[in-house]
Tab-separated table of C-alpha atoms in Angstrom:
chain	number	residue	atom	x	y	z
A	1	MET	CA	-15.821	0.970	36.123
A	2	ILE	CA	-19.367	0.719	34.744
A	3	LYS	CA	-21.305	3.966	35.242
A	4	VAL	CA	-24.906	3.711	36.474
A	5	LEU	CA	-27.645	6.369	36.645
A	6	LEU	CA	-30.817	5.902	38.783
A	7	VAL	CA	-34.084	7.600	37.817
A	8	ASP	CA	-37.253	7.569	39.957
A	9	ASP	CA	-39.663	10.250	41.138
A	10	ASP	CA	-40.063	8.639	44.576
A	11	PHE	CA	-37.353	9.853	46.993
A	12	LEU	CA	-37.593	6.698	49.116
A	13	VAL	CA	-37.166	4.475	46.064
A	14	ARG	CA	-34.146	6.507	44.892
A	15	THR	CA	-32.613	6.231	48.356
A	16	PHE	CA	-33.310	2.492	48.488
A	17	LEU	CA	-31.734	1.914	45.081
A	18	SER	CA	-28.666	4.020	45.829
A	19	ARG	CA	-28.045	2.006	49.000
A	20	ILE	CA	-29.136	-1.427	47.821
A	21	THR	CA	-25.507	-2.502	47.290
A	22	ASP	CA	-21.906	-1.388	47.548
A	23	TRP	CA	-21.640	-0.212	43.953
A	24	GLU	CA	-17.880	0.426	43.955
A	25	LYS	CA	-17.127	-2.984	45.430
A	26	HIS	CA	-18.824	-4.716	42.508
A	27	GLY	CA	-17.236	-2.620	39.787
A	28	TYR	CA	-19.898	0.049	39.295
A	29	THR	CA	-19.863	3.817	39.771
A	30	LEU	CA	-23.156	5.456	40.721
A	31	VAL	CA	-22.877	8.736	38.794
A	32	GLY	CA	-26.112	10.196	40.178
A	33	THR	CA	-29.869	10.002	40.736
A	34	ALA	CA	-32.626	11.919	38.913
A	35	GLN	CA	-36.247	12.518	39.931
A	36	ASP	CA	-37.776	12.650	36.441
A	37	GLY	CA	-36.958	12.045	32.790
A	38	GLU	CA	-36.126	15.653	32.066
A	39	GLU	CA	-33.488	15.803	34.798
A	40	ALA	CA	-32.219	12.369	33.769
A	41	LEU	CA	-31.753	13.501	30.165
A	42	LEU	CA	-29.462	16.318	31.275
A	43	MET	CA	-27.469	13.975	33.522
A	44	VAL	CA	-27.102	11.400	30.752
A	45	ARG	CA	-25.621	14.051	28.456
A	46	GLU	CA	-23.177	15.125	31.172
A	47	TYR	CA	-22.124	11.782	32.679
A	48	GLN	CA	-22.606	9.343	29.763
A	49	PRO	CA	-23.694	6.383	31.959
A	50	ASP	CA	-23.361	2.824	30.673
A	51	ILE	CA	-26.543	1.650	32.436
A	52	ILE	CA	-29.731	3.600	33.204
A	53	ILE	CA	-32.188	2.192	35.725
A	54	THR	CA	-35.405	4.152	35.329
A	55	ASP	CA	-38.960	4.150	36.598
A	56	ILE	CA	-41.666	4.030	33.924
A	57	SER	CA	-44.326	6.274	35.494
A	58	MET	CA	-42.963	9.719	36.401
A	59	PRO	CA	-44.182	13.334	36.192
A	60	VAL	CA	-42.701	15.999	33.882
A	61	MET	CA	-41.182	13.378	31.561
A	62	ASN	CA	-42.006	9.723	32.087
A	63	GLY	CA	-39.725	6.785	31.437
A	64	ILE	CA	-41.143	6.043	27.999
A	65	GLU	CA	-40.469	9.546	26.740
A	66	LEU	CA	-36.988	9.475	28.305
A	67	ILE	CA	-36.152	6.221	26.502
A	68	ARG	CA	-37.555	7.567	23.220
A	69	ARG	CA	-35.466	10.750	23.497
A	70	LEU	CA	-32.327	8.750	24.298
A	71	LYS	CA	-32.810	6.557	21.258
A	72	GLN	CA	-33.360	9.616	19.070
A	73	GLU	CA	-30.066	11.055	20.294
A	74	GLY	CA	-28.272	7.816	19.498
A	75	ASN	CA	-27.485	6.994	23.121
A	76	THR	CA	-26.342	3.377	23.498
A	77	ALA	CA	-26.688	2.932	27.275
A	78	ASP	CA	-28.372	-0.262	28.461
A	79	ILE	CA	-31.718	0.546	30.074
A	80	VAL	CA	-33.487	-1.303	32.874
A	81	ALA	CA	-37.115	-0.278	33.377
A	82	LEU	CA	-38.672	-0.399	36.842
A	83	SER	CA	-42.405	-0.963	36.954
A	84	CYS	CA	-45.384	-1.756	39.156
A	85	HIS	CA	-48.068	-4.343	38.323
A	86	ASP	CA	-50.324	-1.714	36.687
A	87	ASP	CA	-47.577	-0.442	34.356
A	88	PHE	CA	-47.828	-3.338	31.920
A	89	GLU	CA	-48.860	-1.252	28.910
A	90	TYR	CA	-45.972	1.094	29.563
A	91	VAL	CA	-43.620	-1.862	29.843
A	92	LYS	CA	-44.682	-3.205	26.458
A	93	GLU	CA	-44.033	0.203	24.922
A	94	ALA	CA	-40.619	0.325	26.571
A	95	MET	CA	-39.742	-3.113	25.255
A	96	LYS	CA	-40.590	-1.974	21.733
A	97	LEU	CA	-38.171	0.927	22.172
A	98	GLY	CA	-35.376	-1.516	22.935
A	99	ILE	CA	-34.826	-1.594	26.719
A	100	HIS	CA	-32.602	-4.342	28.039
A	101	GLU	CA	-34.835	-5.608	30.849
A	102	TYR	CA	-37.681	-4.656	33.128
A	103	VAL	CA	-37.982	-5.418	36.840
A	104	LEU	CA	-40.927	-5.302	39.221
A	105	LYS	CA	-40.063	-2.947	42.078
A	106	ASN	CA	-41.528	-5.171	44.763
A	107	LEU	CA	-39.322	-8.102	43.667
A	108	LEU	CA	-36.057	-6.160	43.440
A	109	THR	CA	-33.271	-7.357	45.782
A	110	GLU	CA	-29.524	-6.827	45.874
A	111	ASP	CA	-28.852	-10.295	44.468
A	112	SER	CA	-31.358	-9.984	41.638
A	113	LEU	CA	-30.062	-6.527	40.709
A	114	LEU	CA	-26.403	-7.614	40.703
A	115	THR	CA	-27.257	-10.689	38.631
A	116	LEU	CA	-28.981	-8.450	36.101
A	117	LEU	CA	-26.158	-5.880	36.019
A	118	ASP	CA	-23.396	-8.477	35.780
A	119	GLY	CA	-25.181	-9.937	32.792
A	120	MET	CA	-24.959	-6.578	31.049
A	121	LYS	CA	-21.383	-5.820	32.091
A	122	GLN	CA	-19.746	-8.200	29.595
A	123	SER	CA	-21.440	-6.675	26.582
A	124	ILE	CA	-20.680	-3.157	27.830
A	125	VAL	CA	-16.952	-3.663	28.307
A	126	SER	CA	-16.644	-5.454	24.971
A	127	THR	CA	-18.023	-2.418	23.136
A	128	ASN	CA	-16.186	0.206	25.217
A	129	LYS	CA	-12.693	1.338	24.338
A	130	GLY	CA	-10.360	-1.062	26.120
A	131	GLY	CA	-12.292	-4.317	26.168
A	132	LEU	CA	-11.082	-5.292	29.654
A	133	GLN	CA	-13.385	-6.463	32.420
A	134	PHE	CA	-12.400	-6.073	36.066
A	135	ASN	CA	-14.203	-7.735	38.948
A	136	ALA	CA	-13.438	-4.958	41.445
A	137	PRO	CA	-11.969	-1.436	41.513
A	138	ASP	CA	-8.820	-2.662	43.263
A	139	GLU	CA	-8.155	-5.113	40.440
A	140	GLU	CA	-8.513	-2.355	37.842
A	141	ARG	CA	-6.236	-0.032	39.822
A	142	GLU	CA	-3.515	-2.674	40.196
A	143	TYR	CA	-3.557	-3.353	36.466
A	144	TYR	CA	-2.964	0.280	35.532
A	145	LEU	CA	-0.401	0.779	38.290
A	146	ARG	CA	1.575	-2.085	36.764
A	147	LEU	CA	1.467	-0.304	33.407
A	148	LEU	CA	2.777	2.885	35.012
A	149	ARG	CA	5.662	0.877	36.471
A	150	GLY	CA	6.546	-0.562	33.061
A	151	GLY	CA	4.378	-3.679	32.949
A	152	GLU	CA	3.086	-5.088	29.668
A	153	PRO	CA	-0.600	-4.518	28.778
A	154	LYS	CA	-2.846	-7.516	28.302
A	155	PRO	CA	-3.234	-8.612	24.657
A	156	GLU	CA	-6.974	-7.966	24.709
A	157	ASP	CA	-6.498	-4.414	26.057
A	158	ARG	CA	-7.312	-2.037	23.222
A	159	PHE	CA	-6.594	1.099	25.286
A	160	PHE	CA	-3.267	2.656	24.259
A	161	THR	CA	-1.730	5.415	26.377
A	162	HIS	CA	-0.487	8.294	24.227
A	163	ALA	CA	-0.464	10.985	26.922
A	164	ALA	CA	-0.794	11.340	30.688
A	165	MET	CA	-1.579	13.935	33.311
A	166	ALA	CA	-0.177	13.795	36.863
A	167	VAL	CA	-2.783	15.440	39.089
A	168	SER	CA	-1.610	16.379	42.594
A	169	ILE	CA	-3.901	17.602	45.371
A	170	LEU	CA	-2.158	20.442	47.171
A	171	ASN	CA	-2.077	20.264	50.977
A	172	TYR	CA	-3.543	16.766	50.797
A	173	ASP	CA	-3.041	16.178	54.528
A	174	ILE	CA	-5.203	19.179	55.368
A	175	HIS	CA	-8.001	18.358	52.949
A	176	THR	CA	-8.450	14.596	53.097
A	177	ALA	CA	-5.822	12.586	54.993
A	178	MET	CA	-7.603	13.113	58.309
A	179	LEU	CA	-10.930	11.761	57.017
A	180	PRO	CA	-12.120	8.296	58.177
A	181	MET	CA	-11.039	5.523	55.807
A	182	GLU	CA	-14.520	5.020	54.358
A	183	GLN	CA	-14.830	8.713	53.531
A	184	GLN	CA	-11.353	8.673	51.992
A	185	LYS	CA	-12.475	5.906	49.623
A	186	LYS	CA	-15.508	7.948	48.611
A	187	PHE	CA	-13.281	10.978	48.088
A	188	HIS	CA	-10.913	9.016	45.816
A	189	SER	CA	-13.871	7.780	43.785
A	190	SER	CA	-15.349	11.283	43.512
A	191	PHE	CA	-12.018	12.815	42.546
A	192	ALA	CA	-11.419	10.200	39.864
A	193	GLN	CA	-14.887	10.891	38.493
A	194	ILE	CA	-14.136	14.612	38.357
A	195	CYS	CA	-10.946	13.910	36.400
A	196	ARG	CA	-12.914	11.796	33.929
A	197	GLU	CA	-15.555	14.506	33.585
A	198	ALA	CA	-12.838	17.085	32.943
A	199	CYS	CA	-11.756	14.897	30.019
A	200	GLN	CA	-15.367	14.963	28.758
A	201	ASN	CA	-16.107	11.447	30.008
A	202	VAL	CA	-14.953	9.863	26.768
A	203	PRO	CA	-14.128	6.123	26.828
A	204	THR	CA	-10.520	6.950	25.891
A	205	VAL	CA	-9.557	8.088	29.404
A	206	ARG	CA	-8.525	6.204	32.534
A	207	CYS	CA	-7.999	7.687	36.002
A	208	VAL	CA	-5.824	5.870	38.550
A	209	HIS	CA	-5.287	6.728	42.216
A	210	VAL	CA	-1.512	6.275	42.465
A	211	GLN	CA	-0.797	7.330	46.052
A	212	GLN	CA	-1.972	9.834	48.646
A	213	GLY	CA	-2.924	13.007	46.832
A	214	LEU	CA	-1.613	11.863	43.419
A	215	TYR	CA	-3.670	10.616	40.449
A	216	ALA	CA	-2.703	9.477	36.957
A	217	VAL	CA	-5.015	10.384	34.088
A	218	LEU	CA	-4.172	8.304	31.008
A	219	LEU	CA	-5.374	9.382	27.555
A	220	ASP	CA	-5.758	7.418	24.338
A	221	PHE	CA	-5.335	9.812	21.403
A	222	ALA	CA	-5.529	7.183	18.641
A	223	GLY	CA	-8.235	9.186	16.871
A	224	VAL	CA	-6.335	12.483	17.190
A	225	PRO	CA	-3.360	12.365	14.788
A	226	SER	CA	-2.476	16.063	14.950
A	227	ILE	CA	0.033	17.137	17.620
A	228	TYR	CA	-1.656	20.537	17.714
A	229	GLU	CA	-5.075	18.954	18.392
A	230	ARG	CA	-3.639	16.674	21.096
A	231	ARG	CA	-2.011	19.614	22.850
A	232	GLU	CA	-5.204	21.611	22.581
A	233	LYS	CA	-7.255	18.775	24.094
A	234	ILE	CA	-4.869	18.171	26.969
A	235	GLN	CA	-4.844	21.907	27.716
A	236	GLN	CA	-8.655	21.877	27.848
A	237	TYR	CA	-8.683	18.774	30.058
A	238	ALA	CA	-6.097	20.106	32.515
A	239	SER	CA	-7.803	23.490	32.801
A	240	ALA	CA	-11.169	21.831	33.421
A	241	ALA	CA	-9.710	19.483	36.048
A	242	VAL	CA	-8.336	22.450	38.019
A	243	ARG	CA	-11.746	24.183	37.919
A	244	TYR	CA	-13.818	21.099	38.718
A	245	ALA	CA	-11.637	20.042	41.673
A	246	GLN	CA	-12.030	23.476	43.254
A	247	ARG	CA	-15.716	23.854	42.413
A	248	TYR	CA	-17.016	20.415	43.421
A	249	LEU	CA	-14.575	19.194	46.089
A	250	ALA	CA	-13.006	22.483	47.244
A	251	VAL	CA	-9.469	21.166	46.767
A	252	PRO	CA	-6.678	22.991	44.893
A	253	VAL	CA	-4.668	20.879	42.460
A	254	CYS	CA	-1.525	21.129	40.382
A	255	ILE	CA	-1.137	19.232	37.109
A	256	GLY	CA	1.827	18.112	35.050
A	257	THR	CA	1.308	16.681	31.569
A	258	SER	CA	3.377	14.478	29.317
A	259	ARG	CA	4.600	15.407	25.885
A	260	VAL	CA	2.116	14.430	23.176
A	261	ASP	CA	4.338	14.174	20.110
A	262	SER	CA	4.579	10.387	19.773
A	263	PHE	CA	2.259	7.401	19.372
A	264	GLN	CA	5.091	5.068	20.364
A	265	SER	CA	5.191	6.100	24.046
A	266	SER	CA	4.373	3.584	26.761
A	267	ALA	CA	2.192	4.322	29.783
A	268	GLN	CA	5.360	4.346	31.904
A	269	GLN	CA	7.109	6.901	29.665
A	270	CYS	CA	4.058	9.199	29.514
A	271	TRP	CA	3.657	8.987	33.283
A	272	GLN	CA	7.321	9.816	33.892
A	273	GLU	CA	7.079	12.839	31.602
A	274	ALA	CA	3.978	14.038	33.461
A	275	ARG	CA	5.698	13.576	36.839
A	276	ASP	CA	8.732	15.505	35.586
A	277	ALA	CA	6.487	18.368	34.464
A	278	LEU	CA	4.662	18.337	37.812
A	279	ASN	CA	8.039	18.661	39.546
A	280	GLU	CA	8.318	22.181	38.142
A	281	ARG	CA	5.853	23.444	40.760
A	282	PHE	CA	8.687	23.077	43.282
A	283	TYR	CA	10.318	26.006	41.475
A	284	VAL	CA	7.396	27.988	39.991
A	285	SER	CA	3.969	28.622	41.539
A	286	GLN	CA	1.283	27.887	38.939
A	287	ALA	CA	-1.492	25.341	38.382
A	288	VAL	CA	-0.589	23.490	35.164
A	289	PHE	CA	2.764	22.556	33.597
A	290	TYR	CA	2.866	21.162	30.051
A	291	GLY	CA	5.508	18.578	29.258
A	292	TRP	CA	6.368	20.045	25.853
A	293	GLN	CA	7.333	23.325	27.573
A	294	MET	CA	9.464	21.858	30.368
A	295	GLU	CA	13.206	21.404	30.688
A	296	ALA	CA	14.592	18.032	31.751
A	297	CYS	CA	14.654	17.354	35.508
A	298	GLY	CA	17.885	16.846	37.393
A	299	LYS	CA	17.934	13.253	38.616
A	300	GLU	CA	20.989	13.583	40.918
A	301	ILE	CA	22.072	15.766	43.840
A	302	PRO	CA	24.476	18.443	42.462
A	303	PRO	CA	28.089	17.984	43.666
A	304	LEU	CA	28.057	21.320	45.532
A	305	ALA	CA	24.960	20.262	47.492
A	306	ALA	CA	26.465	16.871	48.319
A	307	ALA	CA	29.657	18.563	49.545
A	308	PHE	CA	27.683	20.977	51.714
A	309	CYS	CA	25.914	18.037	53.348
A	310	GLU	CA	29.239	16.327	54.031
A	311	GLU	CA	30.862	19.445	55.502
A	312	ILE	CA	28.011	21.030	57.484
A	313	ALA	CA	29.180	19.526	60.786
A	314	ASP	CA	32.662	21.028	60.246
A	315	TYR	CA	31.191	24.444	59.458
A	316	ILE	CA	29.184	24.335	62.683
A	317	ALA	CA	32.169	23.167	64.740
A	318	CYS	CA	34.157	26.115	63.407
A	319	ARG	CA	31.177	28.443	63.939
A	320	ASP	CA	31.649	29.487	60.316
A	321	GLY	CA	28.269	31.151	59.814
A	322	GLY	CA	29.426	33.243	56.875
A	323	THR	CA	30.426	30.195	54.839
A	324	ILE	CA	27.185	28.418	55.699
A	325	ARG	CA	25.110	31.326	54.435
A	326	ARG	CA	27.111	31.757	51.220
A	327	GLN	CA	27.176	28.054	50.426
A	328	TRP	CA	23.465	27.728	51.153
A	329	GLU	CA	22.570	30.353	48.528
A	330	THR	CA	24.882	28.697	46.014
A	331	VAL	CA	23.333	25.273	46.620
A	332	LEU	CA	19.788	26.585	46.196
A	333	GLU	CA	20.766	28.195	42.904
A	334	GLU	CA	22.277	24.891	41.754
A	335	PHE	CA	19.016	23.088	42.485
A	336	ARG	CA	17.083	25.760	40.603
A	337	SER	CA	19.320	25.787	37.530
A	338	ARG	CA	19.228	21.986	37.238
A	339	HIS	CA	15.493	21.645	38.066
A	340	THR	CA	16.476	18.899	40.506
A	341	GLN	CA	13.594	16.593	41.383
A	342	GLN	CA	11.678	17.771	44.430
A	343	TRP	CA	12.034	14.547	46.416
A	344	LEU	CA	15.832	14.657	45.972
A	345	VAL	CA	16.047	18.217	47.319
A	346	GLN	CA	13.841	17.323	50.268
A	347	GLU	CA	15.872	14.210	51.056
A	348	TRP	CA	19.074	16.260	50.801
A	349	LEU	CA	17.714	18.635	53.473
A	350	ARG	CA	16.823	15.698	55.760
A	351	GLN	CA	20.319	14.249	55.416
A	352	THR	CA	21.955	17.642	55.995
A	353	ASP	CA	19.855	18.212	59.113
A	354	ARG	CA	20.890	14.798	60.463
A	355	ARG	CA	24.580	15.563	59.941
A	356	ALA	CA	24.107	18.951	61.587
A	357	GLY	CA	22.327	17.404	64.569
A	358	ILE	CA	19.113	19.331	63.834
A	359	PRO	CA	15.861	17.628	64.940
A	360	GLN	CA	13.550	16.530	62.138
A	361	ARG	CA	11.600	19.516	60.902
A	362	PHE	CA	8.905	20.419	58.405
A	363	ILE	CA	10.202	20.100	54.843
A	364	PRO	CA	8.782	22.759	52.464
A	365	ASP	CA	7.190	21.736	49.178
A	366	ASN	CA	8.668	24.620	47.202
A	367	LEU	CA	12.224	25.883	46.898
A	368	ALA	CA	11.361	29.472	47.815
A	369	GLU	CA	10.658	28.378	51.396
A	370	PHE	CA	14.146	26.867	51.698
A	371	ARG	CA	15.543	30.372	51.863
A	372	GLY	CA	16.390	31.137	55.492
A	373	LEU	CA	16.391	27.514	56.678
A	374	GLU	CA	20.168	27.673	57.069
A	375	SER	CA	19.603	29.783	60.185
A	376	ALA	CA	19.079	26.497	62.049
A	377	TYR	CA	22.790	25.777	61.448
A	378	VAL	CA	24.148	29.209	62.390
A	379	THR	CA	21.915	29.992	65.383
A	380	PHE	CA	24.169	28.300	67.899
A	381	ARG	CA	23.379	27.689	71.522
A	382	GLU	CA	25.106	30.339	73.632
A	383	GLU	CA	26.936	27.685	75.649
A	384	MET	CA	28.733	26.656	72.446
A	385	LEU	CA	30.613	29.948	72.579
A	386	PRO	CA	33.754	30.060	74.710
A	387	GLU	CA	33.617	32.009	77.960
A	388	PRO	CA	32.974	35.700	77.313
A	389	ASP	CA	36.393	36.599	78.762
A	390	THR	CA	38.112	34.938	75.784
A	391	TYR	CA	36.911	37.757	73.521
A	392	SER	CA	37.723	41.426	73.363
A	393	SER	CA	36.240	43.615	76.066
A	394	ALA	CA	33.448	44.998	73.859
A	395	VAL	CA	32.358	41.562	72.566
A	396	SER	CA	32.520	40.038	76.075
A	397	GLN	CA	30.306	42.824	77.411
A	398	THR	CA	27.884	42.296	74.507
A	399	ILE	CA	27.573	38.571	75.207
A	400	ARG	CA	26.924	39.134	78.905
A	401	TYR	CA	24.432	41.897	78.180
A	402	LEU	CA	22.464	39.712	75.774
A	403	GLN	CA	22.438	36.787	78.176
A	404	GLU	CA	20.941	39.027	80.869
A	405	HIS	CA	18.630	41.253	78.809
A	406	HIS	CA	17.536	39.223	75.759
A	407	ARG	CA	14.010	38.966	77.206
A	408	GLN	CA	13.684	42.717	76.805
A	409	ASP	CA	13.347	44.872	73.707
A	410	VAL	CA	17.041	44.700	72.774
A	411	SER	CA	18.602	46.013	69.580
A	412	LEU	CA	22.093	46.435	68.187
A	413	GLN	CA	21.856	50.153	68.872
A	414	THR	CA	20.891	49.478	72.501
A	415	VAL	CA	23.942	47.300	73.121
A	416	ALA	CA	26.258	49.571	71.138
A	417	ASP	CA	25.279	52.410	73.457
A	418	GLN	CA	26.136	50.201	76.439
A	419	VAL	CA	29.636	49.399	75.190
A	420	HIS	CA	30.216	52.877	73.676
A	421	LEU	CA	30.834	51.727	70.111
A	422	ASN	CA	29.385	52.494	66.703
A	423	PRO	CA	26.654	49.866	65.935
A	424	ALA	CA	28.179	48.941	62.573
A	425	TYR	CA	31.627	48.458	64.118
A	426	LEU	CA	30.219	46.396	67.007
A	427	SER	CA	28.364	44.170	64.513
A	428	HIS	CA	31.586	43.694	62.540
A	429	ILE	CA	33.838	42.701	65.453
A	430	PHE	CA	31.136	40.513	67.065
A	431	SER	CA	30.735	38.495	63.867
A	432	LYS	CA	34.466	38.337	63.255
A	433	GLU	CA	35.330	37.095	66.755
A	434	THR	CA	32.412	34.707	67.394
A	435	GLY	CA	31.650	33.434	63.892
A	436	ILE	CA	27.960	34.353	64.137
A	437	THR	CA	26.074	37.591	63.801
A	438	PHE	CA	24.690	39.728	66.595
A	439	SER	CA	21.127	38.911	65.500
A	440	GLU	CA	21.788	35.171	65.393
A	441	TYR	CA	23.188	35.172	68.912
A	442	LEU	CA	20.284	37.224	70.250
A	443	LEU	CA	17.841	34.827	68.606
A	444	SER	CA	19.726	31.865	70.055
A	445	CYS	CA	19.381	33.280	73.570
A	446	ARG	CA	15.658	33.824	73.122
A	447	ILE	CA	15.017	30.400	71.590
A	448	ASN	CA	16.853	28.660	74.434
A	449	THR	CA	14.857	30.580	77.017
A	450	ALA	CA	11.666	29.543	75.218
A	451	LYS	CA	12.812	25.914	75.299
A	452	GLU	CA	13.393	26.120	79.056
A	453	LEU	CA	9.975	27.641	79.682
A	454	LEU	CA	8.226	25.099	77.444
A	455	SER	CA	9.975	22.228	79.198
A	456	HIS	CA	9.626	23.332	82.806
A	457	THR	CA	6.492	25.477	83.024
A	458	SER	CA	2.851	25.179	82.045
A	459	ASP	CA	2.687	28.767	80.805
A	460	LYS	CA	0.578	29.452	77.744
A	461	ILE	CA	2.529	29.537	74.480
A	462	ARG	CA	1.711	33.215	74.035
A	463	ASP	CA	3.157	33.966	77.506
A	464	VAL	CA	6.264	31.887	76.749
A	465	ALA	CA	6.837	33.957	73.620
A	466	GLU	CA	6.619	37.225	75.532
A	467	ARG	CA	8.803	36.035	78.417
A	468	SER	CA	11.460	34.906	75.924
A	469	GLY	CA	11.706	38.311	74.292
A	470	PHE	CA	9.372	37.841	71.310
A	471	ARG	CA	6.805	40.592	70.926
A	472	ASP	CA	4.906	38.999	68.035
A	473	TYR	CA	3.268	35.654	68.873
A	474	ARG	CA	2.917	34.501	65.272
A	475	ASN	CA	6.488	35.400	64.468
A	476	PHE	CA	7.601	33.444	67.546
A	477	CYS	CA	5.779	30.275	66.413
A	478	LYS	CA	7.141	30.574	62.876
A	479	THR	CA	10.700	31.314	64.011
A	480	PHE	CA	10.708	28.587	66.675
A	481	LYS	CA	9.683	25.969	64.110
A	482	ARG	CA	12.210	27.204	61.561
A	483	VAL	CA	15.056	26.984	64.081
A	484	THR	CA	14.121	23.829	66.007
A	485	GLY	CA	12.202	21.906	63.379
A	486	VAL	CA	9.063	21.572	65.529
A	487	THR	CA	6.266	23.830	66.726
A	488	PRO	CA	6.322	25.139	70.320
A	489	GLN	CA	3.367	22.878	71.141
A	490	ASN	CA	5.116	19.766	69.813
A	491	TYR	CA	8.383	20.700	71.516
A	492	ARG	CA	6.541	20.834	74.846
A	493	LYS	CA	4.985	17.432	74.213
A	494	GLN	CA	8.341	15.890	73.289
A	495	SER	CA	10.084	17.289	76.372
A	496	HIS	CA	7.565	15.779	78.818
């Protein structure tokens, strides 16, 4: 993308120029607008535009002085001077300083501007690192996506990927997915620009929007032979990207980087290393993960996890809650020790839920939140238990009492008093005879009552929670979703 900066002291002219064409569509990025030469000079140093379109007559610092200062600093941007009929002397001075072209404001149209810019584009891309010219952003994106998938670079491409960063926007659905499509495109462009700025806007960086919430930043370190220097640079870039994303777009990000110890790596290999490093956030909560510090990712479901998925239906049929809980903890530890790829763990949970007959539910994006999800398998519906009379007298009385009084403030102590047993002993025999714990059965009764009320009444969710035996509304919503896989609101919608 060719970067363009607009400079004019007249607000209406700046607005007209910024809207004169669809810059992105034609392969240009409008990095900003400035109202005088002094402001423009600061923006040029920050954004390093390829083309500067500037008015000649401006207060504070006019266009001539701006051009002179740029030349003194060795800036190589192509400059287009905008002038009025009475600016001719200024124009001659500007031409002496080496501007590319001048244009009369009253004759400027979209077609004439694009013709002028396209004429400059070829010389710009031939001197930039890379040497490739793209007719549209989509064409550029497709080219680099092919490289990430293992495609061969074009012979004339002088950009060589030696390192990569995988930049993921956390909670992408909350921050941007709900925006209108046009605003999403602007967001992607702005985010890519922020990533480039974090890498100091050097020509040896490319930023590619890979998929929703995920960006690839490719780095050419040909001029940085030292591994130490490359690591230091990528640490600076990643840290800056985290800060800039939060400061300018108010989005939190997580970044994984590739290893930087080889000049023989392909774009695909660097990208895979960065994705593997990014995967570590599933296990550890931090912002940046460096590839040279990471262990290899597990690329297969561990045998214990696969077996659990196969046998979950049998465990449920046998009401073997104890085994479910023990196996669940073992499986989670297996995932953690092997650093199994996040998408594999999430797909394993989906498959296990299907085999268990659990409705599709929210899948966490970190392993810590998997703890406790097994309760959906051991919180059985009370009708799955045999008739109360098939149990001992104390357990039968407990089941009946919970069925009748679960809407009230019931505890193990309360029921133990009713059946004249020690609470610990009652808990032991209840679990031994039924296969589930006292708490799980009580929760099952309350959840089923909530389901009935959500399906057959128009009561407010808060009232449903209270009538079902939940005293804390927030805890009800969280528990209901954990057990059923959906929120109370969505359950009501699905049941109507």
